[in-house]
Tab-separated table of N, CA and C in Angstrom:
chain	number	residue	atom	x	y	z
V	125	UNK	N	113.622	95.299	78.351
V	125	UNK	CA	113.637	95.245	79.836
V	125	UNK	C	113.235	96.613	80.439
V	126	UNK	N	112.384	96.667	81.292
V	126	UNK	CA	111.775	97.918	81.743
V	126	UNK	C	112.778	98.781	82.552
V	127	UNK	N	113.586	98.190	83.379
V	127	UNK	CA	114.514	98.870	84.223
V	127	UNK	C	115.967	98.868	83.671
V	128	UNK	N	116.112	98.779	82.399
V	128	UNK	CA	117.440	98.654	81.723
V	128	UNK	C	118.275	99.914	81.927
V	129	UNK	N	117.653	101.104	81.966
V	129	UNK	CA	118.413	102.327	82.087
V	129	UNK	C	118.872	102.679	83.542
V	130	UNK	N	118.494	101.855	84.470
V	130	UNK	CA	118.786	102.177	85.854
V	130	UNK	C	120.102	101.405	86.255
V	131	UNK	N	120.754	102.003	87.252
V	131	UNK	CA	121.919	101.368	87.861
V	131	UNK	C	121.485	100.192	88.759
V	132	UNK	N	122.391	99.423	89.179
V	132	UNK	CA	122.052	98.223	90.037
V	132	UNK	C	121.443	98.721	91.295
V	133	UNK	N	122.045	99.803	91.864
V	133	UNK	CA	121.529	100.344	93.144
V	133	UNK	C	120.108	100.861	93.008
V	134	UNK	N	119.814	101.479	91.845
V	134	UNK	CA	118.514	102.004	91.616
V	134	UNK	C	117.505	100.853	91.441
V	135	UNK	N	117.867	99.835	90.775
V	135	UNK	CA	116.984	98.648	90.666
V	135	UNK	C	116.695	98.013	92.008
V	136	UNK	N	117.686	97.907	92.845
V	136	UNK	CA	117.577	97.396	94.192
V	136	UNK	C	116.578	98.282	94.989
V	137	UNK	N	116.737	99.597	94.838
V	137	UNK	CA	115.845	100.569	95.509
V	137	UNK	C	114.396	100.491	95.053
V	138	UNK	N	114.209	100.298	93.663
V	138	UNK	CA	112.905	100.117	93.176
V	138	UNK	C	112.256	98.821	93.771
V	139	UNK	N	113.037	97.743	93.855
V	139	UNK	CA	112.467	96.528	94.417
V	139	UNK	C	112.091	96.748	95.925
V	140	UNK	N	112.913	97.492	96.631
V	140	UNK	CA	112.606	97.723	98.062
V	140	UNK	C	111.382	98.591	98.191
V	141	UNK	N	111.207	99.596	97.337
V	141	UNK	CA	110.041	100.461	97.449
V	141	UNK	C	108.736	99.767	97.049
V	142	UNK	N	108.846	98.815	96.142
V	142	UNK	CA	107.724	97.925	95.840
V	142	UNK	C	107.284	97.137	96.977
V	143	UNK	N	108.276	96.543	97.636
V	143	UNK	CA	108.010	95.752	98.893
V	143	UNK	C	107.410	96.616	99.975
V	144	UNK	N	107.950	97.846	100.110
V	144	UNK	CA	107.484	98.764	101.152
V	144	UNK	C	106.033	99.230	100.898
V	145	UNK	N	105.760	99.510	99.543
V	145	UNK	CA	104.324	99.845	99.256
V	145	UNK	C	103.401	98.772	99.684
V	146	UNK	N	103.687	97.530	99.377
V	146	UNK	CA	102.826	96.442	99.774
V	146	UNK	C	102.744	96.260	101.303
V	147	UNK	N	103.855	96.362	102.018
V	147	UNK	CA	103.879	96.229	103.397
V	147	UNK	C	103.086	97.376	104.108
V	148	UNK	N	103.263	98.627	103.645
V	148	UNK	CA	102.523	99.728	104.233
V	148	UNK	C	101.015	99.544	103.963
V	149	UNK	N	100.602	99.104	102.835
V	149	UNK	CA	99.213	98.873	102.485
V	149	UNK	C	98.670	97.727	103.306
V	150	UNK	N	99.417	96.675	103.495
V	150	UNK	CA	99.017	95.577	104.228
V	150	UNK	C	98.841	95.914	105.711
V	151	UNK	N	99.752	96.736	106.230
V	151	UNK	CA	99.600	97.166	107.592
V	151	UNK	C	98.421	98.059	107.764
V	152	UNK	N	98.055	98.867	106.818
V	152	UNK	CA	96.920	99.739	106.840
V	152	UNK	C	95.609	98.870	106.914
V	153	UNK	N	95.576	97.826	106.105
V	153	UNK	CA	94.422	96.972	106.156
V	153	UNK	C	94.286	96.221	107.463
V	154	UNK	N	95.419	95.695	107.964
V	154	UNK	CA	95.402	95.016	109.280
V	154	UNK	C	94.938	95.915	110.439
V	155	UNK	N	95.475	97.154	110.443
V	155	UNK	CA	95.063	98.081	111.499
V	155	UNK	C	93.615	98.545	111.409
V	156	UNK	N	93.181	98.681	110.108
V	156	UNK	CA	91.820	99.000	109.946
V	156	UNK	C	90.805	97.977	110.352
V	157	UNK	N	91.163	96.699	110.148
V	157	UNK	CA	90.277	95.634	110.487
V	157	UNK	C	90.315	95.145	111.937
V	158	UNK	N	91.470	95.181	112.608
V	158	UNK	CA	91.533	94.693	113.953
V	158	UNK	C	92.697	95.320	114.755
V	159	UNK	N	92.553	96.643	115.040
V	159	UNK	CA	93.619	97.295	115.793
V	159	UNK	C	93.890	96.718	117.155
V	160	UNK	N	92.878	96.393	117.958
V	160	UNK	CA	93.077	95.865	119.263
V	160	UNK	C	93.696	94.522	119.266
V	161	UNK	N	93.337	93.707	118.333
V	161	UNK	CA	93.832	92.317	118.286
V	161	UNK	C	95.313	92.361	118.045
V	162	UNK	N	95.780	93.199	117.139
V	162	UNK	CA	97.213	93.263	116.814
V	162	UNK	C	98.002	93.717	118.057
V	163	UNK	N	97.519	94.735	118.678
V	163	UNK	CA	98.229	95.257	119.881
V	163	UNK	C	98.344	94.181	120.976
V	164	UNK	N	97.195	93.492	121.248
V	164	UNK	CA	97.196	92.445	122.257
V	164	UNK	C	98.002	91.214	121.816
V	165	UNK	N	97.981	90.934	120.525
V	165	UNK	CA	98.820	89.789	120.027
V	165	UNK	C	100.271	90.105	120.221
V	166	UNK	N	100.731	91.300	119.877
V	166	UNK	CA	102.170	91.704	120.110
V	166	UNK	C	102.523	91.687	121.562
V	167	UNK	N	101.550	92.137	122.382
V	167	UNK	CA	101.849	92.046	123.833
V	167	UNK	C	101.997	90.651	124.335
V	168	UNK	N	101.139	89.703	123.882
V	168	UNK	CA	101.260	88.338	124.291
V	168	UNK	C	102.555	87.746	123.778
V	169	UNK	N	102.900	88.083	122.525
V	169	UNK	CA	104.227	87.569	122.033
V	169	UNK	C	105.374	88.007	122.899
V	170	UNK	N	105.384	89.265	123.301
V	170	UNK	CA	106.452	89.746	124.234
V	170	UNK	C	106.394	89.076	125.544
V	171	UNK	N	105.247	88.791	126.094
V	171	UNK	CA	105.087	88.131	127.402
V	171	UNK	C	105.562	86.647	127.301
V	172	UNK	N	105.220	85.945	126.208
V	172	UNK	CA	105.521	84.507	126.161
V	172	UNK	C	106.965	84.226	125.673
V	173	UNK	N	107.384	84.914	124.626
V	173	UNK	CA	108.685	84.577	124.043
V	173	UNK	C	109.829	85.262	124.840
V	174	UNK	N	109.643	86.443	125.248
V	174	UNK	CA	110.712	87.182	125.863
V	174	UNK	C	110.571	87.406	127.341
V	175	UNK	N	109.523	86.929	127.940
V	175	UNK	CA	109.290	87.080	129.380
V	175	UNK	C	109.011	88.517	129.771
V	176	UNK	N	108.492	89.317	128.858
V	176	UNK	CA	108.203	90.681	129.032
V	176	UNK	C	106.926	90.724	129.921
V	177	UNK	N	107.064	91.336	131.060
V	177	UNK	CA	105.952	91.292	132.043
V	177	UNK	C	105.216	92.609	131.877
V	178	UNK	N	104.266	92.591	130.943
V	178	UNK	CA	103.473	93.812	130.775
V	178	UNK	C	102.030	93.461	130.703
V	179	UNK	N	101.216	94.397	131.112
V	179	UNK	CA	99.765	94.189	131.149
V	179	UNK	C	99.187	94.207	129.681
V	180	UNK	N	98.005	93.818	129.521
V	180	UNK	CA	97.352	93.890	128.196
V	180	UNK	C	97.336	95.332	127.755
V	181	UNK	N	97.471	95.489	126.463
V	181	UNK	CA	97.421	96.851	125.951
V	181	UNK	C	95.972	97.353	126.026
V	182	UNK	N	95.798	98.619	126.581
V	182	UNK	CA	94.405	99.083	126.763
V	182	UNK	C	93.661	99.149	125.449
V	183	UNK	N	92.395	98.870	125.456
V	183	UNK	CA	91.538	98.901	124.260
V	183	UNK	C	91.391	100.404	123.808
V	184	UNK	N	91.316	100.610	122.536
V	184	UNK	CA	91.217	101.933	122.009
V	184	UNK	C	89.713	102.321	122.039
V	185	UNK	N	89.480	103.331	122.827
V	185	UNK	CA	88.100	103.859	122.970
V	185	UNK	C	87.761	104.621	121.660
V	186	UNK	N	86.783	104.072	120.914
V	186	UNK	CA	86.384	104.770	119.774
V	186	UNK	C	87.306	104.668	118.599
V	187	UNK	N	88.380	104.014	118.816
V	187	UNK	CA	89.372	103.847	117.725
V	187	UNK	C	89.874	105.181	117.099
V	188	UNK	N	90.039	106.181	117.890
V	188	UNK	CA	90.369	107.553	117.472
V	188	UNK	C	91.705	107.481	116.696
V	189	UNK	N	92.608	106.742	117.136
V	189	UNK	CA	93.978	106.738	116.486
V	189	UNK	C	93.997	105.906	115.217
V	190	UNK	N	93.042	105.033	114.992
V	190	UNK	CA	93.006	104.130	113.871
V	190	UNK	C	92.869	104.976	112.531
V	191	UNK	N	92.025	105.894	112.510
V	191	UNK	CA	91.788	106.595	111.270
V	191	UNK	C	92.999	107.369	110.715
V	192	UNK	N	93.711	108.153	111.581
V	192	UNK	CA	94.914	108.781	111.070
V	192	UNK	C	96.054	107.762	110.794
V	193	UNK	N	96.093	106.723	111.579
V	193	UNK	CA	97.123	105.647	111.333
V	193	UNK	C	96.988	105.024	109.974
V	194	UNK	N	95.716	104.638	109.660
V	194	UNK	CA	95.424	104.003	108.427
V	194	UNK	C	95.734	105.013	107.181
V	195	UNK	N	95.280	106.247	107.433
V	195	UNK	CA	95.559	107.220	106.333
V	195	UNK	C	97.093	107.477	106.187
V	196	UNK	N	97.826	107.507	107.266
V	196	UNK	CA	99.257	107.683	107.258
V	196	UNK	C	99.938	106.490	106.442
V	197	UNK	N	99.523	105.296	106.700
V	197	UNK	CA	100.098	104.163	106.052
V	197	UNK	C	99.684	104.043	104.568
V	198	UNK	N	98.473	104.540	104.245
V	198	UNK	CA	98.046	104.587	102.826
V	198	UNK	C	98.889	105.664	102.053
V	199	UNK	N	99.170	106.765	102.699
V	199	UNK	CA	100.021	107.775	102.076
V	199	UNK	C	101.413	107.257	101.910
V	200	UNK	N	101.996	106.540	102.894
V	200	UNK	CA	103.325	105.987	102.738
V	200	UNK	C	103.356	104.916	101.568
V	201	UNK	N	102.314	104.135	101.497
V	201	UNK	CA	102.210	103.194	100.406
V	201	UNK	C	102.196	103.903	99.049
V	202	UNK	N	101.429	104.943	98.975
V	202	UNK	CA	101.320	105.784	97.754
V	202	UNK	C	102.666	106.368	97.362
V	203	UNK	N	103.370	106.973	98.345
V	203	UNK	CA	104.663	107.593	98.112
V	203	UNK	C	105.635	106.552	97.619
V	204	UNK	N	105.646	105.403	98.230
V	204	UNK	CA	106.516	104.279	97.820
V	204	UNK	C	106.278	103.887	96.380
V	205	UNK	N	105.016	103.873	95.975
V	205	UNK	CA	104.560	103.542	94.680
V	205	UNK	C	105.108	104.548	93.671
V	206	UNK	N	104.951	105.846	94.022
V	206	UNK	CA	105.378	106.957	93.154
V	206	UNK	C	106.883	106.915	92.916
V	207	UNK	N	107.638	106.612	93.975
V	207	UNK	CA	109.052	106.587	93.831
V	207	UNK	C	109.517	105.455	92.881
V	208	UNK	N	108.935	104.299	93.074
V	208	UNK	CA	109.426	103.165	92.237
V	208	UNK	C	108.932	103.261	90.783
V	209	UNK	N	107.936	104.096	90.481
V	209	UNK	CA	107.462	104.221	89.107
V	209	UNK	C	108.490	104.880	88.245
V	210	UNK	N	109.152	105.981	88.675
V	210	UNK	CA	110.232	106.604	87.941
V	210	UNK	C	111.148	107.173	88.933
V	211	UNK	N	112.179	106.334	89.251
V	211	UNK	CA	113.056	106.605	90.330
V	211	UNK	C	113.928	107.854	90.078
V	212	UNK	N	114.325	108.086	88.879
V	212	UNK	CA	115.156	109.235	88.544
V	212	UNK	C	114.416	110.574	88.805
V	213	UNK	N	113.165	110.587	88.398
V	213	UNK	CA	112.391	111.818	88.517
V	213	UNK	C	111.739	111.938	89.934
V	214	UNK	N	111.414	110.796	90.538
V	214	UNK	CA	110.618	110.868	91.771
V	214	UNK	C	111.321	110.432	93.013
V	215	UNK	N	112.660	110.385	92.954
V	215	UNK	CA	113.393	109.855	94.180
V	215	UNK	C	113.227	110.780	95.373
V	216	UNK	N	112.952	112.009	95.152
V	216	UNK	CA	112.782	113.022	96.194
V	216	UNK	C	111.604	112.658	97.100
V	217	UNK	N	110.588	111.969	96.583
V	217	UNK	CA	109.463	111.510	97.353
V	217	UNK	C	109.841	110.527	98.491
V	218	UNK	N	111.051	110.062	98.414
V	218	UNK	CA	111.533	109.113	99.475
V	218	UNK	C	111.732	109.901	100.765
V	219	UNK	N	112.069	111.131	100.725
V	219	UNK	CA	112.406	111.892	101.958
V	219	UNK	C	111.210	111.907	102.925
V	220	UNK	N	109.999	112.163	102.426
V	220	UNK	CA	108.863	112.114	103.415
V	220	UNK	C	108.643	110.712	104.051
V	221	UNK	N	108.970	109.700	103.296
V	221	UNK	CA	108.834	108.334	103.854
V	221	UNK	C	109.871	108.163	104.956
V	222	UNK	N	111.083	108.572	104.744
V	222	UNK	CA	112.164	108.484	105.727
V	222	UNK	C	111.767	109.331	106.984
V	223	UNK	N	111.372	110.574	106.760
V	223	UNK	CA	110.973	111.382	107.881
V	223	UNK	C	109.853	110.783	108.654
V	224	UNK	N	108.869	110.306	108.001
V	224	UNK	CA	107.666	109.669	108.616
V	224	UNK	C	108.092	108.443	109.509
V	225	UNK	N	108.933	107.561	108.955
V	225	UNK	CA	109.367	106.398	109.719
V	225	UNK	C	110.230	106.845	110.866
V	226	UNK	N	111.075	107.795	110.689
V	226	UNK	CA	111.974	108.284	111.776
V	226	UNK	C	111.104	108.925	112.873
V	227	UNK	N	110.138	109.722	112.509
V	227	UNK	CA	109.272	110.358	113.518
V	227	UNK	C	108.434	109.362	114.235
V	228	UNK	N	107.952	108.333	113.561
V	228	UNK	CA	107.160	107.253	114.149
V	228	UNK	C	107.988	106.499	115.101
V	229	UNK	N	109.200	106.216	114.770
V	229	UNK	CA	110.182	105.495	115.684
V	229	UNK	C	110.416	106.331	116.922
V	230	UNK	N	110.588	107.619	116.718
V	230	UNK	CA	110.832	108.552	117.932
V	230	UNK	C	109.614	108.574	118.795
V	231	UNK	N	108.439	108.627	118.117
V	231	UNK	CA	107.180	108.670	118.960
V	231	UNK	C	106.983	107.423	119.752
V	232	UNK	N	107.140	106.278	119.129
V	232	UNK	CA	107.015	105.019	119.841
V	232	UNK	C	108.013	104.847	120.956
V	233	UNK	N	109.219	105.332	120.692
V	233	UNK	CA	110.275	105.293	121.735
V	233	UNK	C	109.870	106.149	122.914
V	234	UNK	N	109.362	107.303	122.609
V	234	UNK	CA	108.920	108.225	123.727
V	234	UNK	C	107.746	107.651	124.505
V	235	UNK	N	106.765	106.974	123.828
V	235	UNK	CA	105.716	106.371	124.524
V	235	UNK	C	106.204	105.210	125.360
V	236	UNK	N	107.253	104.522	124.943
V	236	UNK	CA	107.798	103.391	125.689
V	236	UNK	C	108.452	103.882	126.925
V	237	UNK	N	109.288	104.907	126.812
V	237	UNK	CA	110.145	105.353	127.968
V	237	UNK	C	109.340	106.340	128.892
V	238	UNK	N	108.412	107.113	128.345
V	238	UNK	CA	107.664	108.085	129.177
V	238	UNK	C	106.348	107.520	129.662
V	239	UNK	N	105.846	106.456	129.053
V	239	UNK	CA	104.543	105.889	129.535
V	239	UNK	C	104.785	104.533	130.019
V	240	UNK	N	103.701	103.696	129.822
V	240	UNK	CA	103.791	102.327	130.156
V	240	UNK	C	104.745	101.622	129.209
V	241	UNK	N	105.519	100.697	129.764
V	241	UNK	CA	106.476	99.936	128.927
V	241	UNK	C	105.873	98.782	128.240
V	242	UNK	N	104.921	99.050	127.346
V	242	UNK	CA	104.308	97.982	126.662
V	242	UNK	C	105.223	97.448	125.479
V	243	UNK	N	105.125	96.148	125.275
V	243	UNK	CA	105.978	95.564	124.257
V	243	UNK	C	105.566	96.076	122.847
V	244	UNK	N	104.332	96.474	122.728
V	244	UNK	CA	103.833	97.052	121.436
V	244	UNK	C	104.637	98.299	121.074
V	245	UNK	N	104.909	99.153	121.998
V	245	UNK	CA	105.687	100.353	121.770
V	245	UNK	C	107.124	99.994	121.394
V	246	UNK	N	107.650	99.092	122.081
V	246	UNK	CA	109.054	98.685	121.858
V	246	UNK	C	109.167	98.078	120.451
V	247	UNK	N	108.353	97.077	120.175
V	247	UNK	CA	108.378	96.461	118.823
V	247	UNK	C	108.090	97.435	117.676
V	248	UNK	N	107.168	98.366	117.819
V	248	UNK	CA	106.849	99.337	116.820
V	248	UNK	C	108.056	100.290	116.609
V	249	UNK	N	108.722	100.654	117.713
V	249	UNK	CA	109.873	101.559	117.610
V	249	UNK	C	111.048	100.845	116.870
V	250	UNK	N	111.255	99.573	117.212
V	250	UNK	CA	112.279	98.820	116.515
V	250	UNK	C	111.959	98.644	115.085
V	251	UNK	N	110.779	98.253	114.742
V	251	UNK	CA	110.376	98.046	113.366
V	251	UNK	C	110.458	99.256	112.530
V	252	UNK	N	109.940	100.370	113.011
V	252	UNK	CA	110.056	101.648	112.296
V	252	UNK	C	111.450	102.120	112.158
V	253	UNK	N	112.274	101.979	113.216
V	253	UNK	CA	113.671	102.336	113.070
V	253	UNK	C	114.419	101.514	112.053
V	254	UNK	N	114.112	100.241	112.079
V	254	UNK	CA	114.702	99.324	111.031
V	254	UNK	C	114.334	99.726	109.619
V	255	UNK	N	113.040	99.993	109.421
V	255	UNK	CA	112.545	100.413	108.103
V	255	UNK	C	113.205	101.767	107.695
V	256	UNK	N	113.270	102.686	108.622
V	256	UNK	CA	113.940	103.931	108.302
V	256	UNK	C	115.411	103.783	107.854
V	257	UNK	N	116.154	102.995	108.566
V	257	UNK	CA	117.546	102.838	108.229
V	257	UNK	C	117.690	102.076	106.932
V	258	UNK	N	116.892	101.079	106.678
V	258	UNK	CA	116.987	100.331	105.390
V	258	UNK	C	116.619	101.238	104.263
V	259	UNK	N	115.534	101.978	104.308
V	259	UNK	CA	115.148	102.884	103.271
V	259	UNK	C	116.220	103.940	103.000
V	260	UNK	N	116.639	104.538	104.122
V	260	UNK	CA	117.708	105.619	103.948
V	260	UNK	C	118.989	104.996	103.324
V	261	UNK	N	119.363	103.858	103.701
V	261	UNK	CA	120.535	103.255	103.125
V	261	UNK	C	120.372	102.980	101.600
V	262	UNK	N	119.249	102.424	101.243
V	262	UNK	CA	119.009	102.170	99.806
V	262	UNK	C	118.877	103.463	98.996
V	263	UNK	N	118.208	104.454	99.653
V	263	UNK	CA	118.064	105.733	99.018
V	263	UNK	C	119.399	106.399	98.753
V	264	UNK	N	120.267	106.374	99.774
V	264	UNK	CA	121.591	106.959	99.670
V	264	UNK	C	122.395	106.257	98.588
V	265	UNK	N	122.329	104.949	98.530
V	265	UNK	CA	123.127	104.223	97.548
V	265	UNK	C	122.616	104.521	96.132
V	266	UNK	N	121.285	104.691	95.956
V	266	UNK	CA	120.737	104.981	94.670
V	266	UNK	C	121.079	106.395	94.197
V	267	UNK	N	121.116	107.347	95.197
V	267	UNK	CA	121.511	108.688	94.868
V	267	UNK	C	122.963	108.745	94.442
V	268	UNK	N	123.811	108.094	95.148
V	268	UNK	CA	125.263	108.045	94.843
V	268	UNK	C	125.559	107.381	93.536
V	269	UNK	N	124.768	106.438	93.131
V	269	UNK	CA	125.074	105.702	91.834
V	269	UNK	C	124.980	106.552	90.648
V	270	UNK	N	124.272	107.681	90.709
V	270	UNK	CA	124.154	108.549	89.552
V	270	UNK	C	125.198	109.672	89.568
V	271	UNK	N	125.848	109.844	90.638
V	271	UNK	CA	126.897	110.937	90.683
V	271	UNK	C	128.297	110.494	90.510
């Protein structure tokens, strides 16, 4: 059994990081292929399901933000893969993932409160905050299981 030397908490963390690697990579592909569609789709979901009265998300001129966003998500996917390969040696690579998701959550929250109150900003802030808390919690449990 490949993960036989790991604690239960470490095995759970490995499974989570595998899932996160796939999700980050999937998000990168979606944003690379259709960034405007995703933003407008989330806006319409907020308008229809929650009665969120917001205008359509403005189209990205030249898709300037798409390139760094896709690169950011690919790096997060890579870091998640590195962590789950050898969790005892590479668990420190989790910290940049936590910092990145926390910073992204703070950025989307600032965009929501300081700019237009688009549902895209709100949903992205909630999603990144949730991801940050879940990863931090699993990371903390895996760290504690060895001490």
